[in-house]
């Protein structure tokens, strides 16, 4: 706990510098422009894209701040007699939403993109941002939720026969439900299988497939250069990036096209395999689910690049960079696929394999 608290304090101290100091400085038409995270989000919001701006803000500001608050609660909570169960439940969910590492890669991509138009230098905030990212990664690796549950809410050893035991998907405790049908450790309702898991997962997946169409057809970025307007879709943006720098174009291609499409295909396969009670390749399917959960968040990269570039290049008539309507559809699609995985009860995959053949889907 004291290690976690120390890292939270260090992160809190770094945050004002990492978010408000300039990450990159651009020399454009004789003027120095500084870009930082806050500025990028504000630019997005000012241009009317409040929802897209809040997506970026949540993944880069909100989630890291919530991480610090949650650790602070765990530290002082026991002295104040707080109920720490919601804090521990949120902490577990937060892990995949803290996207500082992805934003850091976004800074690199943005600086390479802008290099065509202007000279670019690292700003003073960059060191703070890199330190903050490393600290957040260490904190997330160090954070052993199971150990924390055990520490704050230790459970007696289970005496019941294995068939009656139930695993809680929220805190991963295995035990018997209490008198009110709740998990004895985290007090969330305990079900044999998460309710409406398949329906919710399908809904999120279908919505994200639909959103992916305008996300790829409409322009995602618009550049005004000497009065002329140049629009780029996700793919054409990658193509023009590839003429200058193939490795960077490859990173953006993987994050914006390969990962979202693979994730959707994998999720479709998994949901269909549950419907058709497929028994083959169970291990592979569970592994696939873990992989798409882990890589899915990287799709937010393109939105971060756009947000930072918007604050860098904004010289009205001469040279300006804004985002197109596709950004909103793309961001929503990515978030919906993350939720589709979140809502899927992975135990449904095992059910056809179980000998009892009990049908838990409701
Ligand atoms: Zn629980």
Short mmCIF file of C-alpha atoms and ligand atoms in Angstrom, two decimals:
data_model
loop_
_atom_site.label_atom_id
_atom_site.label_comp_id
_atom_site.label_asym_id
_atom_site.label_seq_id
_atom_site.Cartn_x
_atom_site.Cartn_y
_atom_site.Cartn_z
CA UNK A 1 0.00 0.00 0.00
CA UNK A 2 2.75 2.48 0.88
CA UNK A 3 4.48 1.84 -2.47
CA UNK A 4 1.22 2.46 -4.31
CA UNK A 5 0.58 5.63 -2.30
CA UNK A 6 4.09 6.93 -3.05
CA UNK A 7 3.58 6.37 -6.77
CA UNK A 8 0.17 8.04 -6.65
CA UNK A 9 1.68 11.12 -4.97
CA UNK A 10 4.47 11.26 -7.59
CA UNK A 11 1.88 10.99 -10.38
CA UNK A 12 -0.23 13.73 -8.82
CA UNK A 13 2.77 16.06 -8.68
CA UNK A 14 3.72 15.34 -12.31
CA UNK A 15 0.21 15.76 -13.71
CA UNK A 16 0.00 19.60 -13.90
CA UNK A 17 3.30 19.72 -15.81
CA UNK A 18 2.51 16.76 -18.06
CA UNK A 19 -0.92 18.08 -19.02
CA UNK A 20 -0.39 21.84 -19.16
CA UNK A 21 3.23 22.34 -20.23
CA UNK A 22 3.96 22.09 -23.93
CA UNK A 23 4.74 18.60 -25.22
CA UNK A 24 5.87 19.80 -28.62
CA UNK A 25 6.90 23.21 -29.94
CA UNK A 26 6.39 24.09 -33.59
CA UNK A 27 8.08 26.89 -35.51
CA UNK A 28 5.55 27.83 -38.13
CA UNK A 29 5.61 30.96 -40.28
CA UNK A 30 7.89 32.70 -37.80
CA UNK A 31 5.71 31.93 -34.79
CA UNK A 32 6.30 29.43 -31.99
CA UNK A 33 3.28 27.30 -31.19
CA UNK A 34 3.14 25.06 -28.14
CA UNK A 35 0.92 22.02 -28.04
CA UNK A 36 -0.20 20.18 -24.98
CA UNK A 37 -2.81 17.65 -24.01
CA UNK A 38 -5.30 20.13 -22.52
CA UNK A 39 -5.02 22.46 -25.51
CA UNK A 40 -5.78 19.60 -27.91
CA UNK A 41 -8.89 18.59 -26.01
CA UNK A 42 -10.05 22.21 -25.75
CA UNK A 43 -9.58 22.71 -29.51
CA UNK A 44 -11.72 19.66 -30.20
CA UNK A 45 -14.45 20.85 -27.83
CA UNK A 46 -14.40 24.40 -29.26
CA UNK A 47 -14.98 23.05 -32.75
CA UNK A 48 -18.19 21.46 -31.57
CA UNK A 49 -16.93 17.89 -31.16
CA UNK A 50 -17.66 17.75 -27.43
CA UNK A 51 -18.31 13.99 -27.32
CA UNK A 52 -15.11 13.08 -29.15
CA UNK A 53 -13.21 15.53 -26.93
CA UNK A 54 -14.63 13.86 -23.82
CA UNK A 55 -13.55 10.44 -25.10
CA UNK A 56 -9.97 11.70 -25.37
CA UNK A 57 -10.27 13.50 -22.03
CA UNK A 58 -11.57 10.40 -20.26
CA UNK A 59 -8.77 8.11 -21.48
CA UNK A 60 -5.95 10.58 -20.84
CA UNK A 61 -7.11 12.79 -17.94
CA UNK A 62 -10.12 11.16 -16.28
CA UNK A 63 -8.92 7.59 -15.95
CA UNK A 64 -5.40 8.44 -14.62
CA UNK A 65 -6.93 10.94 -12.17
CA UNK A 66 -9.46 8.31 -11.03
CA UNK A 67 -6.58 5.87 -10.53
CA UNK A 68 -4.88 8.32 -8.14
CA UNK A 69 -8.13 9.07 -6.29
CA UNK A 70 -8.85 5.34 -5.92
CA UNK A 71 -5.38 4.65 -4.48
CA UNK A 72 -5.80 7.62 -2.10
CA UNK A 73 -9.15 6.18 -0.95
CA UNK A 74 -7.52 2.80 -0.28
CA UNK A 75 -4.83 4.53 1.75
CA UNK A 76 -7.01 6.72 3.95
CA UNK A 77 -10.23 4.68 3.76
CA UNK A 78 -9.45 2.21 6.57
CA UNK A 79 -8.88 5.11 8.99
CA UNK A 80 -12.20 6.71 8.08
CA UNK A 81 -14.16 3.45 8.07
CA UNK A 82 -15.03 3.83 4.36
CA UNK A 83 -16.67 1.09 2.32
CA UNK A 84 -13.83 0.24 -0.03
CA UNK A 85 -15.71 -2.28 -2.18
CA UNK A 86 -16.78 0.19 -4.91
CA UNK A 87 -13.23 1.58 -5.01
CA UNK A 88 -11.73 -1.87 -5.57
CA UNK A 89 -14.35 -2.70 -8.22
CA UNK A 90 -13.66 0.54 -10.11
CA UNK A 91 -9.90 0.09 -9.80
CA UNK A 92 -10.12 -3.24 -11.61
CA UNK A 93 -12.13 -1.70 -14.47
CA UNK A 94 -9.85 1.34 -14.76
CA UNK A 95 -6.84 -0.66 -15.92
CA UNK A 96 -7.67 -0.68 -19.63
CA UNK A 97 -8.90 2.93 -19.71
CA UNK A 98 -5.64 4.56 -18.58
CA UNK A 99 -4.17 5.27 -22.03
CA UNK A 100 -1.17 7.50 -21.32
CA UNK A 101 1.16 5.02 -23.06
CA UNK A 102 -0.92 5.22 -26.23
CA UNK A 103 -0.96 9.01 -26.08
CA UNK A 104 2.84 8.97 -25.83
CA UNK A 105 3.05 7.03 -29.10
CA UNK A 106 0.49 9.53 -30.45
CA UNK A 107 2.90 12.40 -29.65
CA UNK A 108 5.59 10.69 -31.73
CA UNK A 109 3.23 10.09 -34.65
CA UNK A 110 1.90 13.67 -34.53
CA UNK A 111 5.39 15.14 -34.57
CA UNK A 112 6.32 13.07 -37.63
CA UNK A 113 3.10 14.09 -39.39
CA UNK A 114 3.67 17.79 -38.74
CA UNK A 115 7.32 17.67 -39.79
CA UNK A 116 6.20 18.10 -43.42
CA UNK A 117 4.83 21.54 -42.66
CA UNK A 118 6.98 22.94 -39.87
CA UNK A 119 10.08 22.56 -37.68
CA UNK A 120 9.33 20.75 -34.48
CA UNK A 121 11.05 20.52 -31.08
CA UNK A 122 10.27 18.62 -27.90
CA UNK A 123 8.71 20.87 -25.26
CA UNK A 124 9.45 21.04 -21.51
CA UNK A 125 6.31 19.10 -20.63
CA UNK A 126 7.47 16.03 -22.53
CA UNK A 127 9.83 14.82 -19.78
CA UNK A 128 7.03 15.14 -17.22
CA UNK A 129 4.65 13.30 -19.55
CA UNK A 130 7.08 10.43 -20.17
CA UNK A 131 7.74 10.10 -16.40
CA UNK A 132 4.00 10.14 -15.72
CA UNK A 133 3.43 7.42 -18.32
CA UNK A 134 6.17 5.20 -16.89
CA UNK A 135 4.82 5.70 -13.36
CA UNK A 136 1.28 4.85 -14.43
CA UNK A 137 2.51 1.69 -16.15
CA UNK A 138 4.49 0.62 -13.07
CA UNK A 139 1.47 1.36 -10.86
CA UNK A 140 -0.82 -0.72 -13.06
CA UNK A 141 1.66 -3.62 -13.13
CA UNK A 142 2.21 -3.35 -9.39
CA UNK A 143 -1.51 -3.16 -8.66
CA UNK A 144 -2.56 -6.64 -7.57
CA UNK A 145 -6.32 -6.35 -7.17
CA UNK A 146 -6.66 -9.91 -5.84
CA UNK A 147 -4.12 -9.15 -3.10
CA UNK A 148 -5.93 -5.92 -2.21
CA UNK A 149 -9.27 -7.72 -1.94
CA UNK A 150 -7.61 -10.29 0.29
CA UNK A 151 -6.09 -7.52 2.38
CA UNK A 152 -9.23 -5.45 2.91
CA UNK A 153 -11.91 -8.14 2.83
CA UNK A 154 -10.34 -11.50 3.75
CA UNK A 155 -12.66 -14.46 3.21
CA UNK A 156 -12.75 -17.66 5.27
CA UNK A 157 -11.76 -20.89 3.51
CA UNK A 158 -14.68 -22.54 1.70
CA UNK A 159 -16.05 -25.78 3.08
CA UNK A 160 -18.84 -26.34 0.52
CA UNK A 161 -18.73 -28.98 -2.22
CA UNK A 162 -17.29 -27.65 -5.51
CA UNK A 163 -20.58 -27.92 -7.49
CA UNK A 164 -22.26 -25.32 -5.29
CA UNK A 165 -19.46 -22.77 -5.48
CA UNK A 166 -19.89 -19.77 -7.74
CA UNK A 167 -17.25 -17.44 -9.11
CA UNK A 168 -17.88 -13.70 -8.98
CA UNK A 169 -16.87 -11.99 -12.23
CA UNK A 170 -16.47 -8.63 -10.52
CA UNK A 171 -13.92 -9.52 -7.83
CA UNK A 172 -13.05 -13.08 -8.93
CA UNK A 173 -13.93 -14.55 -5.55
CA UNK A 174 -15.11 -18.16 -5.55
CA UNK A 175 -17.61 -18.97 -2.87
CA UNK A 176 -21.24 -19.36 -1.88
CA UNK A 177 -23.66 -16.44 -2.29
CA UNK A 178 -24.75 -14.75 0.94
CA UNK A 179 -28.35 -14.65 2.18
CA UNK A 180 -29.29 -11.93 -0.31
CA UNK A 181 -27.74 -13.77 -3.26
CA UNK A 182 -24.72 -11.51 -3.36
CA UNK A 183 -21.00 -12.19 -3.58
CA UNK A 184 -19.79 -12.35 0.05
CA UNK A 185 -16.70 -10.31 -0.78
CA UNK A 186 -17.76 -7.46 -3.09
CA UNK A 187 -21.53 -7.50 -2.41
CA UNK A 188 -22.53 -7.44 -6.08
CA UNK A 189 -25.36 -9.80 -7.12
CA UNK A 190 -24.06 -13.24 -7.99
CA UNK A 191 -25.41 -15.02 -11.05
CA UNK A 192 -24.59 -18.38 -12.58
CA UNK A 193 -23.95 -16.45 -15.79
CA UNK A 194 -23.93 -12.67 -16.17
CA UNK A 195 -27.46 -11.59 -17.11
CA UNK A 196 -28.19 -10.59 -20.71
CA UNK A 197 -24.49 -10.94 -21.42
CA UNK A 198 -24.95 -12.20 -24.99
CA UNK A 199 -27.63 -9.66 -25.85
CA UNK A 200 -25.60 -6.71 -24.56
CA UNK A 201 -22.45 -7.94 -26.21
CA UNK A 202 -24.24 -8.41 -29.57
CA UNK A 203 -25.82 -4.95 -29.31
CA UNK A 204 -22.47 -3.26 -28.70
CA UNK A 205 -20.78 -5.28 -31.44
CA UNK A 206 -23.44 -4.60 -34.09
CA UNK A 207 -23.46 -0.89 -33.23
CA UNK A 208 -19.69 -0.76 -33.54
CA UNK A 209 -19.77 -2.50 -36.94
CA UNK A 210 -22.35 0.01 -38.18
CA UNK A 211 -20.29 2.94 -36.86
CA UNK A 212 -17.14 1.61 -38.51
CA UNK A 213 -18.67 2.25 -41.96
CA UNK A 214 -18.90 6.08 -41.70
CA UNK A 215 -15.65 6.01 -39.71
CA UNK A 216 -13.83 4.67 -42.76
CA UNK A 217 -15.79 6.40 -45.54
CA UNK A 218 -15.93 9.97 -44.19
CA UNK A 219 -12.87 12.23 -43.82
CA UNK A 220 -11.17 11.97 -40.43
CA UNK A 221 -8.82 14.92 -40.88
CA UNK A 222 -9.03 18.11 -42.93
CA UNK A 223 -6.04 20.29 -43.77
CA UNK A 224 -6.40 23.83 -45.08
CA UNK A 225 -3.24 24.86 -46.92
CA UNK A 226 -3.17 28.34 -48.52
CA UNK A 227 -6.91 28.37 -48.91
CA UNK A 228 -7.24 24.92 -50.45
CA UNK A 229 -8.91 22.13 -48.53
CA UNK A 230 -7.48 18.63 -48.38
CA UNK A 231 -9.54 15.86 -46.81
CA UNK A 232 -8.20 12.51 -45.65
CA UNK A 233 -10.00 9.35 -44.66
CA UNK A 234 -8.27 6.94 -42.26
CA UNK A 235 -6.85 4.94 -45.18
CA UNK A 236 -5.79 7.87 -47.38
CA UNK A 237 -4.13 9.48 -44.35
CA UNK A 238 -2.07 6.33 -43.84
CA UNK A 239 -1.20 6.22 -47.55
CA UNK A 240 0.13 9.77 -47.51
CA UNK A 241 2.05 9.02 -44.31
CA UNK A 242 3.57 5.96 -45.98
CA UNK A 243 5.21 8.05 -48.69
CA UNK A 244 7.37 9.72 -46.04
CA UNK A 245 7.74 7.29 -43.19
CA UNK A 246 6.78 3.65 -43.59
CA UNK A 247 7.29 2.47 -39.96
CA UNK A 248 5.02 5.23 -38.61
CA UNK A 249 2.44 4.54 -41.30
CA UNK A 250 2.58 0.87 -40.29
CA UNK A 251 1.91 1.74 -36.62
CA UNK A 252 -1.10 3.88 -37.54
CA UNK A 253 -2.33 1.17 -39.95
CA UNK A 254 -2.13 -1.49 -37.23
CA UNK A 255 -3.86 0.72 -34.65
CA UNK A 256 -6.60 2.22 -36.84
CA UNK A 257 -7.44 -0.49 -39.35
CA UNK A 258 -5.95 -3.87 -38.50
CA UNK A 259 -6.82 -3.91 -34.77
CA UNK A 260 -10.46 -2.70 -35.00
CA UNK A 261 -11.32 -5.05 -37.88
CA UNK A 262 -9.54 -8.05 -36.30
CA UNK A 263 -11.26 -7.36 -33.01
CA UNK A 264 -14.68 -7.27 -34.64
CA UNK A 265 -14.03 -10.48 -36.60
CA UNK A 266 -12.79 -12.26 -33.46
CA UNK A 267 -15.80 -11.08 -31.42
CA UNK A 268 -18.20 -12.14 -34.18
CA UNK A 269 -16.60 -15.58 -34.30
CA UNK A 270 -16.78 -15.95 -30.51
CA UNK A 271 -20.42 -14.88 -30.26
CA UNK A 272 -21.44 -17.14 -33.15
CA UNK A 273 -19.50 -20.04 -31.62
CA UNK A 274 -21.50 -19.57 -28.41
CA UNK A 275 -24.78 -19.53 -30.36
CA UNK A 276 -23.96 -22.64 -32.35
CA UNK A 277 -22.54 -24.37 -29.28
CA UNK A 278 -19.26 -25.04 -31.00
CA UNK A 279 -16.90 -27.27 -29.01
CA UNK A 280 -13.72 -27.05 -31.07
CA UNK A 281 -10.74 -24.88 -30.32
CA UNK A 282 -11.90 -23.71 -26.94
CA UNK A 283 -8.40 -22.86 -25.77
CA UNK A 284 -7.71 -20.86 -28.93
CA UNK A 285 -10.95 -18.94 -28.54
CA UNK A 286 -10.25 -18.00 -24.92
CA UNK A 287 -6.76 -16.92 -25.94
CA UNK A 288 -8.16 -14.83 -28.80
CA UNK A 289 -10.52 -13.11 -26.39
CA UNK A 290 -7.61 -12.20 -24.10
CA UNK A 291 -5.53 -10.86 -27.00
CA UNK A 292 -8.30 -8.65 -28.44
CA UNK A 293 -9.03 -7.30 -24.97
CA UNK A 294 -5.41 -6.31 -24.61
CA UNK A 295 -4.83 -4.76 -28.05
CA UNK A 296 -8.25 -3.14 -28.53
CA UNK A 297 -7.40 0.02 -26.62
CA UNK A 298 -4.57 0.85 -29.06
CA UNK A 299 -7.17 1.86 -31.64
CA UNK A 300 -7.60 5.16 -29.80
CA UNK A 301 -4.16 6.18 -31.12
CA UNK A 302 -5.48 8.00 -34.19
CA UNK A 303 -7.84 10.15 -32.14
CA UNK A 304 -4.98 11.21 -29.86
CA UNK A 305 -2.82 12.10 -32.87
CA UNK A 306 -5.65 14.22 -34.33
CA UNK A 307 -6.29 15.98 -31.03
CA UNK A 308 -2.62 16.92 -30.60
CA UNK A 309 -2.16 17.95 -34.24
CA UNK A 310 -5.20 20.22 -34.01
CA UNK A 311 -3.58 22.24 -31.26
CA UNK A 312 -0.25 22.34 -33.15
CA UNK A 313 -1.36 23.46 -36.57
CA UNK A 314 -3.93 26.21 -36.45
CA UNK A 315 -2.98 29.27 -38.44
CA UNK A 316 -6.44 30.08 -39.79
CA UNK A 317 -6.22 30.88 -43.50
CA UNK A 318 -2.63 29.84 -44.19
CA UNK A 319 -2.45 26.42 -42.60
CA UNK A 320 -4.99 24.73 -40.39
CA UNK A 321 -5.69 21.19 -39.31
CA UNK A 322 -9.09 20.10 -38.06
CA UNK A 323 -10.83 16.80 -37.58
CA UNK A 324 -13.52 15.42 -39.84
CA UNK A 325 -16.83 13.78 -38.91
CA UNK A 326 -15.29 10.28 -39.04
CA UNK A 327 -13.42 10.87 -35.77
CA UNK A 328 -16.61 10.70 -33.71
CA UNK A 329 -17.79 7.49 -35.42
CA UNK A 330 -14.37 5.90 -35.07
CA UNK A 331 -14.00 6.74 -31.37
CA UNK A 332 -17.51 5.49 -30.59
CA UNK A 333 -16.84 2.26 -32.48
CA UNK A 334 -13.63 1.60 -30.54
CA UNK A 335 -15.30 2.28 -27.17
CA UNK A 336 -18.24 0.01 -28.08
CA UNK A 337 -15.92 -2.91 -28.92
CA UNK A 338 -14.18 -2.45 -25.55
CA UNK A 339 -17.62 -2.60 -23.91
CA UNK A 340 -18.65 -5.64 -25.99
CA UNK A 341 -15.72 -7.57 -24.52
CA UNK A 342 -16.44 -6.21 -21.06
CA UNK A 343 -20.06 -7.37 -21.18
CA UNK A 344 -19.35 -10.82 -22.56
CA UNK A 345 -19.41 -13.50 -19.88
CA UNK A 346 -16.46 -15.59 -21.02
CA UNK A 347 -17.82 -18.61 -19.12
CA UNK A 348 -20.45 -18.94 -21.85
CA UNK A 349 -17.65 -20.25 -24.08
CA UNK A 350 -17.13 -23.15 -21.70
CA UNK A 351 -20.77 -24.08 -21.31
CA UNK A 352 -21.09 -26.34 -24.35
CA UNK A 353 -18.01 -28.13 -23.12
CA UNK A 354 -19.48 -28.84 -19.71
CA UNK A 355 -20.91 -32.34 -19.32
CA UNK A 356 -24.10 -31.21 -17.59
CA UNK A 357 -25.11 -29.16 -20.67
CA UNK A 358 -27.00 -26.77 -18.44
CA UNK A 359 -28.28 -23.80 -20.43
CA UNK A 360 -27.49 -20.65 -18.50
CA UNK A 361 -28.22 -18.15 -21.23
CA UNK A 362 -31.27 -16.10 -20.40
ZN1 LIG B 1 -17.41 -10.46 -5.86
#
